[in-house]
Coordinates of N, CA and C in Angstrom, one line a residue:
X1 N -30.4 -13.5 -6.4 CA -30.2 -12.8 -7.6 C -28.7 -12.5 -7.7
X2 N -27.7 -12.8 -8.6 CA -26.7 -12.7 -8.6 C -26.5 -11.1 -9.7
X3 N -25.4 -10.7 -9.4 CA -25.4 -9.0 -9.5 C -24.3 -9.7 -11.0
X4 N -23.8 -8.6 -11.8 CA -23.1 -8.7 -13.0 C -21.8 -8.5 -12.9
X5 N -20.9 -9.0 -12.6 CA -19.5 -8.7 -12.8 C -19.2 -7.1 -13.1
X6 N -19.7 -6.0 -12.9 CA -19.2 -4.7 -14.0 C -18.9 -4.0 -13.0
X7 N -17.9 -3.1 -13.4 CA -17.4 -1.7 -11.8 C -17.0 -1.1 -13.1
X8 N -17.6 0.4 -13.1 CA -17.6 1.6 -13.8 C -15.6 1.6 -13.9
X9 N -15.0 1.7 -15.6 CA -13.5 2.0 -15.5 C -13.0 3.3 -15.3
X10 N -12.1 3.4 -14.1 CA -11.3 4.9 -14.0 C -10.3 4.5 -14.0
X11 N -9.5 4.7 -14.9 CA -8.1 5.0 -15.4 C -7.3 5.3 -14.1
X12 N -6.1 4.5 -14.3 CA -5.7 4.2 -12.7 C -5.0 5.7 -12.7
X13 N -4.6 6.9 -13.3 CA -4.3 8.3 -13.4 C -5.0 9.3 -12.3
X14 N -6.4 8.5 -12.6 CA -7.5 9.4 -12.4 C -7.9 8.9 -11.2
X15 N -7.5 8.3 -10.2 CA -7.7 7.5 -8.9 C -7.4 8.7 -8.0
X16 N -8.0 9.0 -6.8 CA -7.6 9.9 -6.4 C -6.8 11.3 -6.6
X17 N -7.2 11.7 -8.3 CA -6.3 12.8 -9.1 C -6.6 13.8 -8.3
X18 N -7.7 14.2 -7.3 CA -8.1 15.6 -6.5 C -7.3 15.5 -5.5
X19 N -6.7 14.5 -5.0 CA -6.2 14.8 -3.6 C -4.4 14.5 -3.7
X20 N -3.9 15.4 -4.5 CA -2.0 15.3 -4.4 C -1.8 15.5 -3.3
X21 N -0.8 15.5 -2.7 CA -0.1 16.3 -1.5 C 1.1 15.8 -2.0
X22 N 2.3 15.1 -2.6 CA 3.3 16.0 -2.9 C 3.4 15.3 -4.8
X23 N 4.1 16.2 -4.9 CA 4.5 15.8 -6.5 C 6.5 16.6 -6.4
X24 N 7.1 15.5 -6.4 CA 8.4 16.4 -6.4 C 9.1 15.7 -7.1
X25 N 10.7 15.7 -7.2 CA 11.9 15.3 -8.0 C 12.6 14.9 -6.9
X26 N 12.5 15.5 -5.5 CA 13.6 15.7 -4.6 C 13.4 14.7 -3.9
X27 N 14.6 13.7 -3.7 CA 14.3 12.4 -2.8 C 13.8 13.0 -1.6
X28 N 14.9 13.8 -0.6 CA 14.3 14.2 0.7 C 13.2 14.3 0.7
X29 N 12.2 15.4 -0.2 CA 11.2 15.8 0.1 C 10.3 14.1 0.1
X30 N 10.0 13.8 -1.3 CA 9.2 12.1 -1.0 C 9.5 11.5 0.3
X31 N 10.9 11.1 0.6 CA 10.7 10.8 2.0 C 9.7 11.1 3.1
X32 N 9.9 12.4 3.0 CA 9.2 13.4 4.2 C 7.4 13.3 3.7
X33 N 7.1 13.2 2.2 CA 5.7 13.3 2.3 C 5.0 11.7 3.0
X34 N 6.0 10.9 2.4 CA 5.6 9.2 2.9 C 6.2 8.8 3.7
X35 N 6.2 9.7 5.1 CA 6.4 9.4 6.3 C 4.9 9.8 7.2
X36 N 5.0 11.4 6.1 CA 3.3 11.8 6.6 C 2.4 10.9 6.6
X37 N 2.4 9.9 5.4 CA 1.2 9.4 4.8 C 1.3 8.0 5.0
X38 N 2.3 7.2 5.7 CA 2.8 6.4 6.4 C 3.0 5.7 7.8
X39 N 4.9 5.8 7.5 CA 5.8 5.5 8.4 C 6.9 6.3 8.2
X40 N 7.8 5.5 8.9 CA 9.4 6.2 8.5 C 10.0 5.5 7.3
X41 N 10.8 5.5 6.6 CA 11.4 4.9 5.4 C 12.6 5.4 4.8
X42 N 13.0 4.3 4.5 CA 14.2 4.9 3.5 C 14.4 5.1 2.0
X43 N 14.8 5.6 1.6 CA 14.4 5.6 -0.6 C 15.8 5.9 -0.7
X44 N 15.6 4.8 -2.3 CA 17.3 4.8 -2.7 C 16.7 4.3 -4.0
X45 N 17.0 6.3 -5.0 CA 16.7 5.7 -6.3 C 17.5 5.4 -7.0
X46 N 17.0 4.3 -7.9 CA 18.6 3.2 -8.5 C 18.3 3.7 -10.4
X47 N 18.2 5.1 -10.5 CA 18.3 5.4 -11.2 C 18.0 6.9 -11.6
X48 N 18.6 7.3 -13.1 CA 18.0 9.0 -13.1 C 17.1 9.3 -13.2
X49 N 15.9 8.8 -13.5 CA 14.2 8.9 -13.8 C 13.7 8.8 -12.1
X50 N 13.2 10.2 -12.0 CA 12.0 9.7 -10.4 C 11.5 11.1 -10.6
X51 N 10.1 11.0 -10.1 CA 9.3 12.1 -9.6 C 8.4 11.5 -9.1
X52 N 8.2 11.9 -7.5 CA 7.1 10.7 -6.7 C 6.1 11.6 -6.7
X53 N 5.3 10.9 -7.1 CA 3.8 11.4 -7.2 C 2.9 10.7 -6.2
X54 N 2.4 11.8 -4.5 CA 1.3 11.0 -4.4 C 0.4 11.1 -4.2
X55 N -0.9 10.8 -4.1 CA -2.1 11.2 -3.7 C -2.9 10.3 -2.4
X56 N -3.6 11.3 -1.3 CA -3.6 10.4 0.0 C -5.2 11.1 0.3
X57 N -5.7 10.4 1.1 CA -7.0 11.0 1.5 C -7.3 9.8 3.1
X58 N -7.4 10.9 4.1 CA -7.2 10.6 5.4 C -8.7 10.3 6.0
X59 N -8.6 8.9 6.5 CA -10.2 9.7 7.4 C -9.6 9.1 8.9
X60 N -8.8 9.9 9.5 CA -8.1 9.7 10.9 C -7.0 8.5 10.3
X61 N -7.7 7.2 11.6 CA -6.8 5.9 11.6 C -6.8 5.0 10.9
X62 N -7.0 5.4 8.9 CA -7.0 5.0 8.3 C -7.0 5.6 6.8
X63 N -6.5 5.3 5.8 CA -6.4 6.1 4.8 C -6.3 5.6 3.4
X64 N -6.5 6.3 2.1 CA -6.1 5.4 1.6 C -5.2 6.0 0.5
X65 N -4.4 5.9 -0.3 CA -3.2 6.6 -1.0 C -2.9 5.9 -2.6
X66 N -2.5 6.5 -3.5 CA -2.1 6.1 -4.5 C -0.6 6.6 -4.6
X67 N 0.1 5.8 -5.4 CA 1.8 6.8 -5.1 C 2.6 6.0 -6.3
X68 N 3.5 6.5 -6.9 CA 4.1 6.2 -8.1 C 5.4 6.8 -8.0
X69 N 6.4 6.5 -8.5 CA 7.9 7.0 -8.3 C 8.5 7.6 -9.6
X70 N 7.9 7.3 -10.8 CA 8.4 7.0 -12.1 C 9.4 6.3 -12.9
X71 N 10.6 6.2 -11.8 CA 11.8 5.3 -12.0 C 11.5 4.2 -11.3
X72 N 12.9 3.5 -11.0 CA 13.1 2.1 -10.1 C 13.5 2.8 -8.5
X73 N 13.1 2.6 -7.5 CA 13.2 2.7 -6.7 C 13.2 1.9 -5.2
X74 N 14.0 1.8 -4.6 CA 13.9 0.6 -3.5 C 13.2 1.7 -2.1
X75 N 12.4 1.1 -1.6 CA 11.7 1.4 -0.6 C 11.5 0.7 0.7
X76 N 12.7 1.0 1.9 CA 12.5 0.3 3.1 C 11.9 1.1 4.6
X77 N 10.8 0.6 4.7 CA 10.4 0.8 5.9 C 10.9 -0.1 7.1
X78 N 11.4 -0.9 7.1 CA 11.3 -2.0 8.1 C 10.4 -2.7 8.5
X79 N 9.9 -2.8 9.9 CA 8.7 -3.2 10.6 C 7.8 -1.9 10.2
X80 N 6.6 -2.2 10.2 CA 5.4 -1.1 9.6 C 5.4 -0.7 11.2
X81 N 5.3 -1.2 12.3 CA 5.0 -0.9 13.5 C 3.5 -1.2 13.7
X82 N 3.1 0.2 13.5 CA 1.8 0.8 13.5 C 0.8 0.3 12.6
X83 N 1.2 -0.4 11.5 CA 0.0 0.0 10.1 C -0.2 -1.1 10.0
X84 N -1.0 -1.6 9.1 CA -1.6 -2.6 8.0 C -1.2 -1.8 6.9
X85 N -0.7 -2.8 6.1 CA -1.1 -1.8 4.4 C -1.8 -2.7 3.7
X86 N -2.5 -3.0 2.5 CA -3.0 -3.5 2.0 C -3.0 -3.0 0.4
X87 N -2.1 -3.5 -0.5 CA -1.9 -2.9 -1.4 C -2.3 -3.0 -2.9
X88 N -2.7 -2.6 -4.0 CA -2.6 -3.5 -5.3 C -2.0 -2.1 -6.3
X89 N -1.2 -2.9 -6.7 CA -0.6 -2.1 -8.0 C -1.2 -2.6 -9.4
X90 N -2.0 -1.2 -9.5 CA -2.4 -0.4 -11.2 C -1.9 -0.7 -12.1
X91 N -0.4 -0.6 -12.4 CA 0.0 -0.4 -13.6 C 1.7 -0.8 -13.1
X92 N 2.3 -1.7 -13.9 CA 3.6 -2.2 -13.7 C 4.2 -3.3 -12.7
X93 N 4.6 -3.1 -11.8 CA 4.8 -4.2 -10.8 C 6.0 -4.0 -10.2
X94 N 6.2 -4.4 -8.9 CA 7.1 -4.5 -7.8 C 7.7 -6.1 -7.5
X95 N 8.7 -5.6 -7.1 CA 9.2 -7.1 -6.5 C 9.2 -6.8 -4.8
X96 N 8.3 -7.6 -3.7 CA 8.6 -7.4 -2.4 C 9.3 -8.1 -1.8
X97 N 9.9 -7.8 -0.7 CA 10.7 -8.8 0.8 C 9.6 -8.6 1.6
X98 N 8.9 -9.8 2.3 CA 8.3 -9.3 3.6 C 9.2 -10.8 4.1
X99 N 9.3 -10.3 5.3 CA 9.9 -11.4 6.4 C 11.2 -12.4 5.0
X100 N 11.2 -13.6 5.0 CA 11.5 -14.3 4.7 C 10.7 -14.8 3.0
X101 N 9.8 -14.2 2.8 CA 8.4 -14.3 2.0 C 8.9 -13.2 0.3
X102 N 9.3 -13.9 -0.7 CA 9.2 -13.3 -2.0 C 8.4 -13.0 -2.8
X103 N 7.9 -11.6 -3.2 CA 6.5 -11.6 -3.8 C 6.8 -10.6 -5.2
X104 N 6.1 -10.8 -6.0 CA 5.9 -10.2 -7.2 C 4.3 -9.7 -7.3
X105 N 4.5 -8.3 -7.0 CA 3.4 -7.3 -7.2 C 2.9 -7.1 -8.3
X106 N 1.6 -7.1 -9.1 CA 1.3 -6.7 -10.0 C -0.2 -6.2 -10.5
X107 N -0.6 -6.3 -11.2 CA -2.1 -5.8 -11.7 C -3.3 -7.2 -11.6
X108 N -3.9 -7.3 -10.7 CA -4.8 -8.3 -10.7 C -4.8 -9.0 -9.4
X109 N -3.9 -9.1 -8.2 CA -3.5 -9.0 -7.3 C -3.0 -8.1 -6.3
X110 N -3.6 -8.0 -5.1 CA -3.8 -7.4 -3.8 C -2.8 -7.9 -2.7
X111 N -1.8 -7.3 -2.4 CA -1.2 -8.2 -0.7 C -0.7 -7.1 0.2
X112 N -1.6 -7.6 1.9 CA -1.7 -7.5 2.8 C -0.2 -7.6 3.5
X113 N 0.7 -6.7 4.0 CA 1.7 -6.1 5.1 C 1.6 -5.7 5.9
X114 N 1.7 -7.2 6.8 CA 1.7 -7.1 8.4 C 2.7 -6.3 9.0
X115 N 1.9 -5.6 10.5 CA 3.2 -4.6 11.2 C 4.3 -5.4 11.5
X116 N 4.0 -6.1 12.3 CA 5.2 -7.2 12.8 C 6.4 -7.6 11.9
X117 N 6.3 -7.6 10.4 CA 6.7 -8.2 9.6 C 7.8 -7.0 9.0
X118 N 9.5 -7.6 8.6 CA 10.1 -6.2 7.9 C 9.9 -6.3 6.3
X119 N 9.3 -5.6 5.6 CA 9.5 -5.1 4.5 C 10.0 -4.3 3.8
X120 N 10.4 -4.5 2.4 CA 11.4 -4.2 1.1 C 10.5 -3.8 0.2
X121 N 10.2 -2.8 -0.6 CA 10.0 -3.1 -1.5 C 11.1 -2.6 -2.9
X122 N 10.7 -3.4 -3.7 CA 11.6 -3.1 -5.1 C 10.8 -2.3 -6.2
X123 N 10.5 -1.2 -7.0 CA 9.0 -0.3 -7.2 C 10.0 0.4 -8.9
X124 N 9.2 -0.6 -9.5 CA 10.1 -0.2 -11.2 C 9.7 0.9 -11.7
X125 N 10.0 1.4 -12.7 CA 9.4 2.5 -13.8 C 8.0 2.1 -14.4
X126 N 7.0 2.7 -14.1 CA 5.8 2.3 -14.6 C 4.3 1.8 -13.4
X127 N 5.4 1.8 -12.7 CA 3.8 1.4 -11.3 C 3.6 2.5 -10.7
X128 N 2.6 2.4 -10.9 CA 1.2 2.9 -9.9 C 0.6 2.2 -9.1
X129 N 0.7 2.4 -8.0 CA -0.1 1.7 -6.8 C -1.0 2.0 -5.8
X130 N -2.0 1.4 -5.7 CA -3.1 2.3 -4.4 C -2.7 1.6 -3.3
X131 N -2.9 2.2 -2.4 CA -2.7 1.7 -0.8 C -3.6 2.1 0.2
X132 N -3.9 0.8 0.9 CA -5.0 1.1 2.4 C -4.2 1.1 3.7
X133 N -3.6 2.1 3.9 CA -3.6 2.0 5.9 C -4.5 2.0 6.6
X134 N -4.0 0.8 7.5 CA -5.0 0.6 8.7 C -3.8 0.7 9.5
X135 N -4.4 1.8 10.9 CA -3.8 1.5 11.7 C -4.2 0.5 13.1
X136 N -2.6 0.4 13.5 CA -2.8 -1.0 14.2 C -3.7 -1.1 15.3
X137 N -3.7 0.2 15.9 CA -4.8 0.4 17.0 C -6.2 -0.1 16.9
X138 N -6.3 0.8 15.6 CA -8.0 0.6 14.9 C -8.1 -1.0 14.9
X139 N -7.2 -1.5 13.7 CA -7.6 -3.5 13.6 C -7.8 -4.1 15.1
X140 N -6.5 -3.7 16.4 CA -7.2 -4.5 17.5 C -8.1 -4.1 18.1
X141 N -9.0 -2.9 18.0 CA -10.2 -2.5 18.8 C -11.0 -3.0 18.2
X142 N -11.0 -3.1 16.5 CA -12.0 -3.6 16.1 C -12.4 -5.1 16.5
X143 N -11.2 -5.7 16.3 CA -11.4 -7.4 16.2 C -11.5 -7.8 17.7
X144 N -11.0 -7.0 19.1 CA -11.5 -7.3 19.9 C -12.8 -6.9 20.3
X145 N -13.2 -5.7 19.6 CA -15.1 -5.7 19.7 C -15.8 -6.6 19.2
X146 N -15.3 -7.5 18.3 CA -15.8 -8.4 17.3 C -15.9 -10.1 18.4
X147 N -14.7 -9.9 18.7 CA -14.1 -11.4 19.9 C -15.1 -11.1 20.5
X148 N -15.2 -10.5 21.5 CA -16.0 -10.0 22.6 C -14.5 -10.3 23.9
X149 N -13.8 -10.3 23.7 CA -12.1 -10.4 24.4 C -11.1 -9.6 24.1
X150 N -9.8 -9.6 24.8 CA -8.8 -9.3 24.4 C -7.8 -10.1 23.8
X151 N -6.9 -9.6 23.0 CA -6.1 -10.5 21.6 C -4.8 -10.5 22.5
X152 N -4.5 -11.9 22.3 CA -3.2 -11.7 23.2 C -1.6 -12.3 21.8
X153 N -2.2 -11.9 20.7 CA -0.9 -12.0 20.1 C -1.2 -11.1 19.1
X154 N -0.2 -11.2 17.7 CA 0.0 -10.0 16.7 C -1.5 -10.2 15.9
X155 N -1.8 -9.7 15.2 CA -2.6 -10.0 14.2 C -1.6 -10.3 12.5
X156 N -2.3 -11.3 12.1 CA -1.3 -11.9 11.1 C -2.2 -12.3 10.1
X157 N -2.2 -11.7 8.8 CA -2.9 -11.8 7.4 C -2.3 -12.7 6.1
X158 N -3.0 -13.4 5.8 CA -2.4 -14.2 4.5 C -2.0 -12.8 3.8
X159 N -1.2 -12.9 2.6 CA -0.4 -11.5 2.1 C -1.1 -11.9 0.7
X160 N -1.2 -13.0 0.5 CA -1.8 -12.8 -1.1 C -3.4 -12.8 -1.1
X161 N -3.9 -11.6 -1.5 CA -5.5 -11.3 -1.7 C -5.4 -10.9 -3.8
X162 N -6.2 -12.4 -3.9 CA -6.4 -12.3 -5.2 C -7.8 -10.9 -5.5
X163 N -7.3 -10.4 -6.4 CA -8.8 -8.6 -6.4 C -9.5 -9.2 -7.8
X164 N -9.0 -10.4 -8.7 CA -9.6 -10.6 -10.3 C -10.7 -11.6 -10.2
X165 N -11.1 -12.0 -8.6 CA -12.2 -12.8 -8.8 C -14.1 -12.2 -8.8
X166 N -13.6 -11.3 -8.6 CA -15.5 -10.5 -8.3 C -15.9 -10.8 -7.8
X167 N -17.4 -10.4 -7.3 CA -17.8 -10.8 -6.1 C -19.5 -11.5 -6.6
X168 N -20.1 -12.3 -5.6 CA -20.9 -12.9 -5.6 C -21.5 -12.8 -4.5
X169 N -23.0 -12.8 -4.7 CA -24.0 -12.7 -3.7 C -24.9 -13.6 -3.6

């Protein structure tokens, strides 16, 4: 029996709207909330329009976050280290750097950022984006309970996850 293509619409606004933890104007402060809700990072906004808005909801080593800037804003973490992200942007679109790798983020498309890997991103006026951290711990315990072994290199994800094809059973 094949199931119907439908998932109930929530307004990408309304995605996590219960769980803020910061809403400011003040670069420092965004920094400091999306370090919490992260990594370390740097923010350089390339213009007068910002107020980071984010919303995060933790369940330990893994989380998942929605977060918006309102202007253009460049966003460098480096090496993630620690994390997986796994991202898809709602509404507007990003331009990323991961490694060597040029990507254009947008609405209908999902991409996966590996720790190993340094990333950029470029985050215009108008996006909204949800985000999954995994942390790195959790992926190798998982996949080596899965192996039945130990992993003796990084773990490494294709970065482009198409989200507009639905699912089939």
């Amino acid at each position: 029996m094949a199931w119907p293509n439908v998932a109930p619409f929530i307004p990408p606004d309304q995605i996590l709207a219960d769980f803020s933890v910061c809403e400011s104007s003040d670069l420092e402060q965004a920094v400091l909330c999306g370090e919490r809700m992260f990594c370390k990072n740097r923010l350089e906004k390339k213009g007068a329009d910002f107020k980071a808005r984010f919303f995060h909801r933790s369940a330990g080593e893994a989380g998942v976050a929605r977060m918006s800037f309102g202007g253009e804003v460049a966003i460098n973490p480096g090496k993630l280290d620690d994390i997986v992200l796994v991202q898809s942007v709602l509404t507007g679109h990003e331009h990323v750097i991961s490694d060597q790798l040029r990507l254009t983020c947008n609405p209908g498309h999902g991409t996966v950022f590996n720790y190993h890997q340094h990333t950029f991103f470029n985050h215009f006026p108008g996006t909204d984006k949800l985000l999954v951290r995994i942390d790195r711990t959790l992926l190798e315990t998982m996949l080596q309970r899965q192996l039945g072994r130990s992993i003796k290199q990084d773990i490494y994800f294709q970065p482009h996850l198409p989200t507009d094809g639905g699912c089939r059973i």
